[in-house]
Short mmCIF file of C-alpha atoms in Angstrom, two decimals:
data_model
loop_
_atom_site.label_atom_id
_atom_site.label_comp_id
_atom_site.label_asym_id
_atom_site.label_seq_id
_atom_site.Cartn_x
_atom_site.Cartn_y
_atom_site.Cartn_z
CA MET A 11 59.46 90.69 136.03
CA PRO A 12 60.09 92.90 133.01
CA ILE A 13 63.26 92.17 131.07
CA LEU A 14 64.07 95.85 130.88
CA GLU A 15 63.30 98.69 133.23
CA VAL A 16 64.35 102.26 132.66
CA HIS A 17 63.90 104.71 135.51
CA HIS A 18 64.01 108.52 135.21
CA ILE A 19 66.80 108.78 132.64
CA GLU A 20 68.04 112.29 132.07
CA LYS A 21 70.74 113.40 129.63
CA HIS A 22 72.32 116.76 128.76
CA PHE A 23 74.64 117.73 125.95
CA GLY A 24 76.35 120.78 127.48
CA ALA A 25 73.45 123.10 128.45
CA THR A 26 70.88 121.33 126.22
CA ARG A 27 68.69 118.78 127.89
CA VAL A 28 68.04 116.00 125.37
CA LEU A 29 66.30 113.50 127.72
CA GLU A 30 64.14 114.22 130.63
CA ASP A 31 62.62 111.79 133.14
CA ILE A 32 62.38 108.86 130.72
CA SER A 33 60.83 105.83 132.35
CA PHE A 34 59.39 102.68 130.77
CA SER A 35 59.60 98.95 131.02
CA LEU A 36 59.50 96.10 128.52
CA GLU A 37 58.38 92.48 128.96
CA GLU A 38 60.36 89.64 127.49
CA GLY A 39 59.39 88.64 123.95
CA ARG A 40 57.69 91.97 123.16
CA ALA A 41 58.47 94.70 120.73
CA LEU A 42 58.52 98.37 121.60
CA ALA A 43 58.43 101.13 118.91
CA ILE A 44 59.66 104.62 119.72
CA ILE A 45 58.27 107.28 117.44
CA GLY A 46 58.65 111.04 117.35
CA SER A 47 60.06 113.78 115.18
CA SER A 48 63.78 114.27 114.56
CA GLY A 49 65.70 115.72 117.52
CA SER A 50 63.16 114.34 120.05
CA GLY A 51 65.82 112.23 121.74
CA LYS A 52 64.87 108.71 120.43
CA THR A 53 68.35 107.93 119.12
CA THR A 54 70.08 109.27 122.31
CA LEU A 55 67.82 107.02 124.40
CA LEU A 56 68.92 103.96 122.42
CA ARG A 57 72.53 105.05 122.70
CA CYS A 58 72.11 105.36 126.50
CA LEU A 59 70.85 101.76 126.64
CA ASN A 60 73.92 100.61 124.65
CA PHE A 61 76.30 102.57 126.89
CA LEU A 62 77.35 104.76 123.95
CA GLU A 63 76.22 107.75 126.05
CA THR A 64 76.21 108.05 129.79
CA PRO A 65 72.95 109.35 131.26
CA ASP A 66 73.32 112.11 133.88
CA ARG A 67 70.56 110.62 135.96
CA GLY A 68 68.55 107.44 136.23
CA GLN A 69 68.85 103.69 136.33
CA ILE A 70 68.75 100.89 133.75
CA LEU A 71 67.83 97.42 134.99
CA VAL A 72 67.86 94.15 132.98
CA ARG A 73 66.04 91.18 134.45
CA GLY A 74 65.88 93.06 137.78
CA LYS A 75 69.67 93.56 137.89
CA THR A 76 70.93 97.13 137.99
CA LEU A 77 73.24 97.60 135.01
CA PHE A 78 73.51 101.32 135.30
CA ASP A 79 72.82 103.80 138.08
CA ALA A 80 73.95 107.39 137.55
CA GLY A 81 74.29 107.78 141.26
CA ASP A 82 76.58 104.78 141.75
CA PRO A 83 80.03 105.02 140.16
CA ALA A 84 80.53 101.26 140.77
CA THR A 85 78.00 100.53 137.97
CA GLN A 86 80.02 102.70 135.49
CA ARG A 87 83.38 100.90 135.45
CA GLU A 88 84.86 100.86 131.99
CA SER A 89 85.93 97.23 132.38
CA GLU A 90 82.35 96.03 133.12
CA ILE A 91 80.58 98.26 130.68
CA ARG A 92 81.91 96.13 127.82
CA LYS A 93 80.17 93.04 129.18
CA LYS A 94 77.02 94.96 130.01
CA ARG A 95 76.71 96.14 126.45
CA LEU A 96 76.17 92.51 125.44
CA HIS A 97 72.73 92.50 126.99
CA PHE A 98 71.78 94.86 124.15
CA GLY A 99 72.22 94.47 120.38
CA MET A 100 72.30 97.50 118.16
CA VAL A 101 71.40 97.95 114.57
CA PHE A 102 72.47 101.40 113.31
CA GLN A 103 70.73 103.59 110.77
CA SER A 104 73.75 103.51 108.41
CA PHE A 105 74.68 99.83 109.02
CA HIS A 106 78.36 100.36 110.04
CA LEU A 107 79.41 97.04 108.62
CA PHE A 108 83.16 96.44 108.68
CA PRO A 109 84.17 97.03 105.02
CA GLN A 110 87.28 94.79 105.05
CA TYR A 111 85.34 91.71 106.06
CA THR A 112 82.90 89.53 104.13
CA ALA A 113 79.25 89.35 105.24
CA LEU A 114 79.97 86.11 107.10
CA GLU A 115 83.16 87.47 108.74
CA ASN A 116 81.18 90.54 109.85
CA VAL A 117 78.76 88.25 111.65
CA THR A 118 81.39 85.92 113.17
CA LEU A 119 84.15 88.41 114.11
CA ALA A 120 82.79 89.51 117.50
CA PRO A 121 81.64 86.03 118.69
CA ARG A 122 85.12 84.72 117.74
CA LEU A 123 86.88 87.46 119.77
CA LEU A 124 84.58 86.83 122.73
CA ALA A 125 85.13 83.07 122.60
CA LYS A 126 88.90 83.69 122.98
CA GLU A 127 88.17 84.77 126.57
CA ARG A 128 86.70 81.39 127.46
CA PRO A 129 89.02 79.27 129.61
CA ASP A 130 88.41 76.20 127.44
CA PHE A 131 89.17 78.05 124.15
CA LYS A 132 92.60 76.61 123.61
CA SER A 133 91.56 72.98 123.98
CA THR A 134 88.30 73.23 122.03
CA ARG A 135 89.21 75.93 119.52
CA ARG A 136 88.08 73.95 116.46
CA GLU A 137 84.65 73.05 117.85
CA ILE A 138 84.01 76.60 119.08
CA CYS A 139 85.04 78.20 115.83
CA GLY A 140 83.10 75.61 113.83
CA GLU A 141 80.01 76.31 115.87
CA ILE A 142 80.38 80.10 115.46
CA GLU A 143 80.80 79.67 111.69
CA ARG A 144 77.74 77.38 111.48
CA ARG A 145 75.59 79.82 113.45
CA GLY A 146 76.81 82.76 111.32
CA LYS A 147 75.72 80.97 108.16
CA GLU A 148 72.44 79.98 109.77
CA LEU A 149 71.77 83.60 110.71
CA LEU A 150 72.61 84.89 107.16
CA ASP A 151 70.34 82.13 105.81
CA GLN A 152 67.54 83.33 108.12
CA MET A 153 68.08 86.85 106.69
CA GLY A 154 67.76 85.47 103.15
CA LEU A 155 71.43 86.06 102.42
CA ALA A 156 72.81 82.54 102.24
CA ASP A 157 74.28 83.22 98.82
CA ARG A 158 75.88 86.49 99.89
CA ALA A 159 78.07 85.14 102.74
CA ARG A 160 81.32 85.67 100.78
CA HIS A 161 80.44 89.16 99.48
CA TYR A 162 82.06 92.31 100.84
CA PRO A 163 79.73 95.10 102.15
CA HIS A 164 80.37 97.32 99.12
CA GLN A 165 79.14 94.52 96.88
CA LEU A 166 75.78 94.42 98.62
CA SER A 167 72.69 96.67 98.34
CA GLY A 168 71.71 98.84 101.29
CA GLY A 169 68.92 96.45 102.25
CA GLN A 170 71.27 93.49 102.14
CA GLN A 171 73.88 95.39 104.23
CA GLN A 172 71.27 96.16 106.82
CA ARG A 173 70.23 92.51 107.02
CA VAL A 174 73.87 91.51 107.54
CA ALA A 175 73.96 94.07 110.35
CA ILE A 176 70.88 92.47 111.91
CA ALA A 177 72.52 89.04 111.70
CA ARG A 178 75.74 90.46 113.21
CA ALA A 179 73.77 91.84 116.21
CA LEU A 180 71.82 88.58 116.60
CA ALA A 181 75.08 86.56 116.63
CA MET A 182 75.90 87.98 120.08
CA LYS A 183 72.53 86.61 121.39
CA PRO A 184 71.45 89.90 123.02
CA ASP A 185 68.58 90.01 125.50
CA ILE A 186 67.17 93.09 123.80
CA LEU A 187 67.77 94.06 120.20
CA CYS A 188 67.76 97.76 119.41
CA PHE A 189 67.09 99.25 115.94
CA ASP A 190 67.97 102.89 115.35
CA GLU A 191 65.82 103.91 112.34
CA PRO A 192 66.87 100.77 110.44
CA THR A 193 65.28 101.78 107.18
CA SER A 194 65.90 105.52 107.09
CA ALA A 195 69.08 105.28 105.01
CA LEU A 196 67.45 102.94 102.46
CA ASP A 197 65.70 103.57 99.14
CA PRO A 198 61.95 103.12 99.59
CA GLU A 199 62.03 99.92 97.48
CA LEU A 200 64.57 98.36 99.79
CA THR A 201 62.84 99.11 103.13
CA GLY A 202 60.34 96.27 102.62
CA GLU A 203 62.98 93.49 102.83
CA VAL A 204 64.39 94.86 106.08
CA LEU A 205 60.98 95.41 107.62
CA LYS A 206 59.97 91.85 106.66
CA VAL A 207 63.02 90.52 108.52
CA ILE A 208 62.17 92.57 111.65
CA ARG A 209 58.62 91.39 111.42
CA SER A 210 59.65 87.77 111.41
CA LEU A 211 61.89 88.45 114.44
CA ALA A 212 58.82 89.84 116.24
CA GLU A 213 56.91 86.71 115.31
CA GLN A 214 59.70 84.66 116.91
CA LYS A 215 59.20 86.65 120.11
CA THR A 216 62.53 88.54 119.96
CA THR A 217 62.56 91.34 122.54
CA MET A 218 63.05 94.51 120.52
CA ILE A 219 63.17 98.28 120.71
CA ILE A 220 62.65 99.89 117.35
CA VAL A 221 63.11 103.63 116.69
CA THR A 222 61.19 104.19 113.52
CA HIS A 223 59.32 106.62 111.26
CA GLU A 224 57.30 103.78 109.68
CA MET A 225 53.99 104.31 111.51
CA ALA A 226 52.07 101.50 109.85
CA PHE A 227 54.95 99.16 110.64
CA ALA A 228 55.07 100.31 114.29
CA ARG A 229 51.30 99.77 114.63
CA ASP A 230 51.34 96.27 113.10
CA VAL A 231 54.59 94.86 114.51
CA ALA A 232 55.12 96.51 117.89
CA ASP A 233 53.19 95.61 121.04
CA GLN A 234 54.00 98.91 122.76
CA VAL A 235 54.55 102.40 121.41
CA ILE A 236 56.30 105.37 123.01
CA PHE A 237 55.84 108.82 121.51
CA MET A 238 58.64 111.23 122.34
CA ASP A 239 58.83 114.94 121.89
CA ARG A 240 61.62 117.29 122.92
CA GLY A 241 63.22 114.79 125.17
CA VAL A 242 60.19 113.66 127.10
CA ILE A 243 57.74 110.75 126.75
CA VAL A 244 54.47 112.35 125.79
CA GLU A 245 52.49 109.21 125.54
CA GLN A 246 53.07 105.46 125.87
CA GLY A 247 50.82 102.47 125.72
CA GLU A 248 49.51 99.67 123.59
CA ALA A 249 50.61 100.10 119.96
CA ARG A 250 47.28 100.21 118.23
CA GLN A 251 45.82 102.51 120.79
CA VAL A 252 48.60 105.08 120.69
CA ILE A 253 48.70 105.20 116.90
CA GLU A 254 45.02 104.94 116.11
CA ARG A 255 43.49 106.66 119.12
CA PRO A 256 46.17 108.86 120.72
CA ALA A 257 45.12 110.52 123.98
CA ARG A 258 47.37 113.53 123.72
CA GLU A 259 46.97 116.50 121.39
CA ARG A 260 50.73 116.57 120.57
CA THR A 261 50.63 112.89 119.51
CA ARG A 262 47.66 113.58 117.34
CA GLN A 263 49.39 116.48 115.59
CA PHE A 264 52.45 114.38 114.94
CA LEU A 265 50.51 111.45 113.54
CA ALA A 266 48.31 113.76 111.42
CA ARG A 267 51.42 115.03 109.68
CA TYR A 268 52.43 111.43 108.84
CA ALA A 269 48.93 110.59 107.62
CA GLN A 270 49.04 113.52 105.11
CA GLN A 271 52.22 112.22 103.41
CA MET B 30 137.94 103.78 86.17
CA PHE B 31 134.22 103.04 85.77
CA ALA B 32 134.39 99.94 87.92
CA THR B 33 136.25 101.79 90.69
CA VAL B 34 133.67 104.59 90.78
CA ILE B 35 130.71 102.20 90.71
CA GLY B 36 132.31 100.24 93.49
CA ALA B 37 132.66 103.32 95.66
CA LEU B 38 129.19 104.52 94.84
CA ASN B 39 127.76 101.10 95.69
CA VAL B 40 129.35 101.30 99.12
CA GLY B 41 127.90 104.77 99.62
CA PHE B 42 124.46 103.72 98.49
CA LEU B 43 124.52 100.79 100.81
CA GLN B 44 124.91 103.24 103.63
CA THR B 45 122.02 105.34 102.21
CA LEU B 46 119.83 102.19 102.17
CA LYS B 47 120.81 101.30 105.68
CA LEU B 48 119.81 104.68 106.94
CA PHE B 49 116.55 104.50 104.98
CA ALA B 50 115.71 101.08 106.37
CA VAL B 51 116.61 101.87 109.97
CA THR B 52 114.59 105.11 109.80
CA LEU B 53 111.50 103.30 108.56
CA LEU B 54 111.84 100.46 111.12
CA GLY B 55 112.03 103.06 113.94
CA ALA B 56 109.67 105.78 112.67
CA ILE B 57 106.76 103.63 111.55
CA PRO B 58 105.97 102.21 115.07
CA LEU B 59 107.22 105.37 116.93
CA GLY B 60 104.95 107.53 114.74
CA LEU B 61 101.98 105.45 115.89
CA ILE B 62 102.85 106.08 119.51
CA VAL B 63 103.26 109.85 118.83
CA SER B 64 99.86 109.91 117.04
CA PHE B 65 98.23 108.20 119.98
CA GLY B 66 99.88 110.86 122.20
CA SER B 67 98.52 113.73 120.20
CA MET B 68 95.02 112.15 120.15
CA SER B 69 95.13 111.46 123.89
CA ARG B 70 92.05 112.73 125.65
CA TRP B 71 93.51 112.25 129.11
CA ALA B 72 92.43 115.27 131.16
CA PRO B 73 93.57 114.60 134.75
CA LEU B 74 91.97 117.80 136.15
CA GLY B 75 88.51 117.13 134.62
CA ARG B 76 87.02 115.15 137.47
CA PRO B 77 88.64 117.04 140.40
CA VAL B 78 87.53 120.43 139.01
CA LYS B 79 84.05 119.14 138.36
CA TRP B 80 83.95 117.76 141.87
CA PHE B 81 85.18 121.00 143.32
CA LEU B 82 82.55 123.01 141.40
CA ALA B 83 79.80 120.68 142.62
CA LYS B 84 81.09 120.82 146.16
CA THR B 85 81.31 124.62 146.29
CA ARG B 86 78.13 124.99 144.14
CA ARG B 87 79.82 127.20 141.64
CA GLU B 88 79.20 127.55 137.90
CA ALA B 89 82.04 126.70 135.57
CA GLY B 90 83.96 129.86 134.64
CA GLY B 91 86.68 130.40 132.08
CA CYS B 92 89.49 129.27 134.38
CA SER B 93 87.84 126.02 135.45
CA ARG B 94 86.84 125.23 131.87
CA PHE B 95 90.43 125.71 130.86
CA LEU B 96 91.65 123.39 133.62
CA MET B 97 88.98 120.73 132.86
CA GLY B 98 89.93 120.73 129.14
CA LEU B 99 93.67 120.55 129.78
CA ARG B 100 95.13 117.50 128.12
CA PRO B 101 98.80 117.42 129.05
CA ILE B 102 99.90 114.44 126.96
CA SER B 103 98.21 115.78 123.84
CA LEU B 104 99.58 119.26 124.47
CA LEU B 105 103.20 118.10 124.95
CA THR B 106 103.12 115.77 121.93
CA ARG B 107 101.71 118.49 119.71
CA LEU B 108 104.40 120.82 120.90
CA LEU B 109 107.06 118.31 120.01
CA VAL B 110 105.55 117.70 116.55
CA TRP B 111 105.42 121.50 116.01
CA VAL B 112 109.09 121.92 116.88
CA ILE B 113 110.30 118.98 114.85
CA ARG B 114 108.24 119.80 111.80
CA GLY B 115 108.92 123.47 112.13
CA THR B 116 112.73 123.33 111.99
CA PRO B 117 114.97 121.83 109.26
CA LEU B 118 116.10 118.24 109.63
CA MET B 119 119.61 119.39 108.79
CA LEU B 120 119.61 121.70 111.80
CA GLN B 121 118.27 118.98 114.07
CA LEU B 122 120.95 116.58 112.82
CA ILE B 123 123.77 119.18 113.44
CA ILE B 124 122.46 119.89 116.94
CA LEU B 125 122.13 116.19 117.84
CA TYR B 126 125.58 115.34 116.55
CA TYR B 127 127.65 118.31 117.75
CA VAL B 128 125.96 119.82 120.84
CA PRO B 129 126.34 116.72 123.22
CA GLY B 130 130.09 116.88 122.51
CA LYS B 131 130.20 120.57 123.51
CA VAL B 132 128.23 119.95 126.71
CA LEU B 133 129.99 116.71 127.77
CA ASP B 134 133.71 116.29 127.86
CA GLN B 135 133.57 113.76 125.08
CA SER B 136 131.15 113.28 122.17
CA PRO B 137 128.85 110.34 122.87
CA TRP B 138 128.96 109.50 119.09
CA GLY B 139 132.69 108.75 118.94
CA SER B 140 134.62 109.80 115.91
CA GLY B 141 133.94 106.96 113.46
CA GLU B 142 131.36 106.27 110.75
CA THR B 143 129.36 104.17 113.26
CA GLY B 144 128.75 107.18 115.49
CA ARG B 145 127.79 109.36 112.50
CA PHE B 146 125.34 106.68 111.38
CA LEU B 147 123.86 106.33 114.81
CA ALA B 148 123.34 110.06 115.24
CA SER B 149 121.82 110.30 111.78
CA ALA B 150 119.51 107.33 112.45
CA ILE B 151 118.19 108.86 115.69
CA ALA B 152 117.61 112.28 114.17
CA PHE B 153 115.88 110.79 111.17
CA ILE B 154 113.69 108.47 113.29
CA ILE B 155 112.56 111.36 115.53
CA ASN B 156 111.92 113.62 112.63
CA TYR B 157 110.08 111.11 110.50
CA SER B 158 107.97 109.76 113.31
CA CYS B 159 106.56 113.25 113.79
CA TYR B 160 105.59 113.44 110.12
CA PHE B 161 104.22 109.90 110.08
CA SER B 162 102.23 110.62 113.31
CA GLU B 163 100.25 113.31 111.59
CA ILE B 164 99.54 111.05 108.65
CA TYR B 165 98.38 108.24 111.01
CA ARG B 166 96.21 110.76 112.89
CA GLY B 167 94.50 111.76 109.66
CA GLY B 168 94.07 108.11 108.77
CA ILE B 169 92.62 107.10 112.15
CA GLN B 170 90.31 110.11 112.34
CA GLY B 171 89.19 109.48 108.81
CA VAL B 172 87.71 106.10 109.73
CA PRO B 173 84.03 106.84 110.59
CA VAL B 174 83.17 106.89 114.33
CA GLY B 175 80.42 104.42 113.49
CA GLN B 176 83.04 101.77 112.95
CA GLN B 177 84.26 102.06 116.52
CA GLU B 178 80.72 102.24 117.91
CA ALA B 179 79.79 99.10 115.98
CA GLY B 180 82.76 97.37 117.64
CA MET B 181 81.82 98.70 121.04
CA VAL B 182 78.21 97.48 120.88
CA LEU B 183 79.54 94.09 119.82
CA GLY B 184 81.47 93.91 123.09
CA MET B 185 84.98 94.37 121.64
CA THR B 186 87.78 95.84 123.71
CA LYS B 187 89.49 99.08 122.61
CA SER B 188 92.52 97.20 121.40
CA GLN B 189 90.42 94.68 119.48
CA ILE B 190 88.56 97.55 117.81
CA PHE B 191 91.88 99.19 116.81
CA PHE B 192 93.59 96.07 115.49
CA LYS B 193 90.61 94.21 114.04
CA VAL B 194 88.50 97.12 112.77
CA THR B 195 90.31 100.44 112.50
CA LEU B 196 93.89 99.51 111.52
CA LEU B 197 93.39 98.05 108.05
CA GLN B 198 90.95 100.85 107.07
CA MET B 199 93.56 103.37 108.31
CA ILE B 200 96.38 101.68 106.34
CA LYS B 201 94.27 101.82 103.17
CA ARG B 202 93.75 105.54 103.72
CA ILE B 203 97.41 106.40 104.44
CA VAL B 204 99.10 104.50 101.65
CA PRO B 205 99.18 107.49 99.25
CA PRO B 206 100.49 110.11 101.71
CA MET B 207 102.94 107.60 103.27
CA SER B 208 104.35 106.67 99.90
CA ASN B 209 104.97 110.39 99.29
CA GLU B 210 106.74 110.72 102.60
CA ILE B 211 108.81 107.57 102.21
CA ILE B 212 110.04 108.65 98.78
CA THR B 213 111.01 111.97 100.29
CA LEU B 214 112.95 110.03 102.95
CA VAL B 215 114.98 108.19 100.30
CA LYS B 216 116.29 111.61 99.06
CA ASP B 217 116.48 113.14 102.57
CA THR B 218 119.07 110.55 103.62
CA SER B 219 121.57 112.64 101.63
CA ILE B 220 121.19 115.28 104.46
CA ALA B 221 123.31 113.00 106.66
CA ARG B 222 126.27 114.19 104.52
CA ILE B 223 126.21 117.38 106.60
CA ILE B 224 127.88 115.42 109.41
CA SER B 225 130.04 113.56 106.89
CA MET B 226 128.18 110.32 106.95
CA GLN B 227 129.49 108.47 103.94
CA GLU B 228 126.35 107.99 101.92
CA VAL B 229 126.14 107.94 98.09
CA ILE B 230 126.35 111.64 97.46
CA TRP B 231 129.36 111.88 99.70
CA ALA B 232 130.89 109.08 97.72
CA GLY B 233 130.18 110.78 94.42
CA TYR B 234 131.45 114.19 95.59
CA ALA B 235 134.67 112.53 96.75
CA PHE B 236 135.70 111.95 93.12
CA MET B 237 135.68 115.69 92.55
CA LYS B 238 137.96 116.40 95.45
CA GLY B 239 140.12 113.34 94.88
CA SER B 240 139.54 109.73 95.84
CA HIS B 241 140.84 106.29 94.75
CA GLY B 242 143.47 108.13 92.72
CA TYR B 243 140.99 110.20 90.67
CA SER B 244 140.13 113.87 91.05
CA GLY B 245 138.11 116.48 89.21
CA LEU B 246 135.51 113.83 88.06
CA LEU B 247 132.06 115.33 87.75
CA TRP B 248 130.03 112.46 86.39
CA PRO B 249 130.12 110.26 89.56
CA LEU B 250 128.19 112.95 91.43
CA PHE B 251 125.62 113.16 88.68
CA PHE B 252 125.48 109.40 88.43
CA THR B 253 124.29 109.12 92.01
CA GLY B 254 120.88 110.37 90.75
CA VAL B 255 120.51 107.07 88.91
CA TYR B 256 120.65 105.23 92.17
CA TYR B 257 117.87 107.40 93.71
CA LEU B 258 115.78 107.12 90.56
CA ALA B 259 116.06 103.37 90.35
CA PHE B 260 115.25 102.81 94.01
CA ASN B 261 112.32 105.21 93.98
CA GLY B 262 111.03 103.48 90.86
CA PHE B 263 111.07 100.25 92.77
CA LEU B 264 109.22 101.88 95.70
CA THR B 265 106.60 103.35 93.39
CA LEU B 266 105.90 99.90 92.05
CA PHE B 267 105.73 98.46 95.53
CA PHE B 268 103.24 101.06 96.80
CA GLY B 269 101.10 100.51 93.67
CA TRP B 270 101.02 96.86 94.55
CA ILE B 271 99.93 97.54 98.13
CA GLU B 272 97.19 99.82 96.86
CA ARG B 273 95.93 97.11 94.55
CA LYS B 274 96.08 94.51 97.41
CA LEU B 275 93.87 96.76 99.54
CA SER B 276 91.38 97.58 96.73
CA TYR B 277 89.15 94.57 97.65
CA PHE B 278 87.20 96.69 100.07
CA ARG B 279 86.03 100.32 100.20
#
């Protein structure tokens, strides 16, 4: 059974249709890259998965369970949406780290708040907080930021900030980690360190959806690729095949423009 | 003579400080509630109208769009803020103090200094919470939406996002405009004199008319300025300290 199934998602902003009949599925432990030009709906699709936008039509299933069904208001209750979001992690283009917290606090804040809802929190507060702290440090270490744990976001480079953001998302142990153009806000010399981290996550079989403009990276790291244009999926398939031997004319045009640069 | 005057001015300034402190204590939290009111997106007719349009298979026209976008809480709050900010505090104070007495048989404020203080405090709290609310609104809306979205995808509740993420960033943003407004409040307390609340200017002025056996003294009135200057000097230092305390993040 796929870990994620998306069926016939459709989304309008006013009269503009931004997503039309989006369907795909993703197996556990695999990485999916979504490519396409600006305004093709890639980001909106990720935002729909994270419940930051509400699709007008379609269903979203995780491990066979319906998380969202546009036709069923019972799946759209505000109180449950918060918990449903935890199936997905999100790394934003411009990081959105919390400026008043250190790198480590950024990573541990949400797990700490969530732990407060556990019934055994009062009696085992110390152990739980100790465990969250330990795991936060471990994640920063994994991102190569062990010595930056006590730094505030403004004291870090863009690449370091984005790696903290990745650690922050991983701390919630999401089923599927989403990246929204994770390197687009970075200087070219800083993209490498972030891509390296994502690559190592792929090697550890983290289930991921990556919206990206880095074609070579998508080809090498992703298992599957979706090419979107004007709100529809033009082509999807095995990564190497879509990027090296695209079947559709529109995909070919898009990739040719990238090859020229 | 000097000791008598200073003693009387001290008593007056104590009343000034009391009004200042009570206004802040009331207006700082009330302003937050008012700002939430003016930012309220509650549109009770949104869903029913949408449903009605779908049911009758009609396109949304001007009238239905107006009904769907109607936000009564936000509208009422903004109306209140407009009225309070659009009229002089002095006028509001006079109306609040004298009108209930005309309408009812007996003034609810009584005739003593306590009643005058209470009426002043209520008028000042309402007036200042409207000003504060607009500063808060600017501060909250100045925090990038991405901050809230980051909190949302991490599974935080709305109140967790406000208290753990937005609030401190908002406070950092509003310190300069709030310090401005609070220093204005120190001086505005003298407006309470219009209903004869015995604050420091009232006390200084009394020595011109005759008080404690002196009359025709000008300098006590001028000397009240020293009190305001000294207290505002202290406040300026205090706000500078807060700004430095919050400079550890950007």
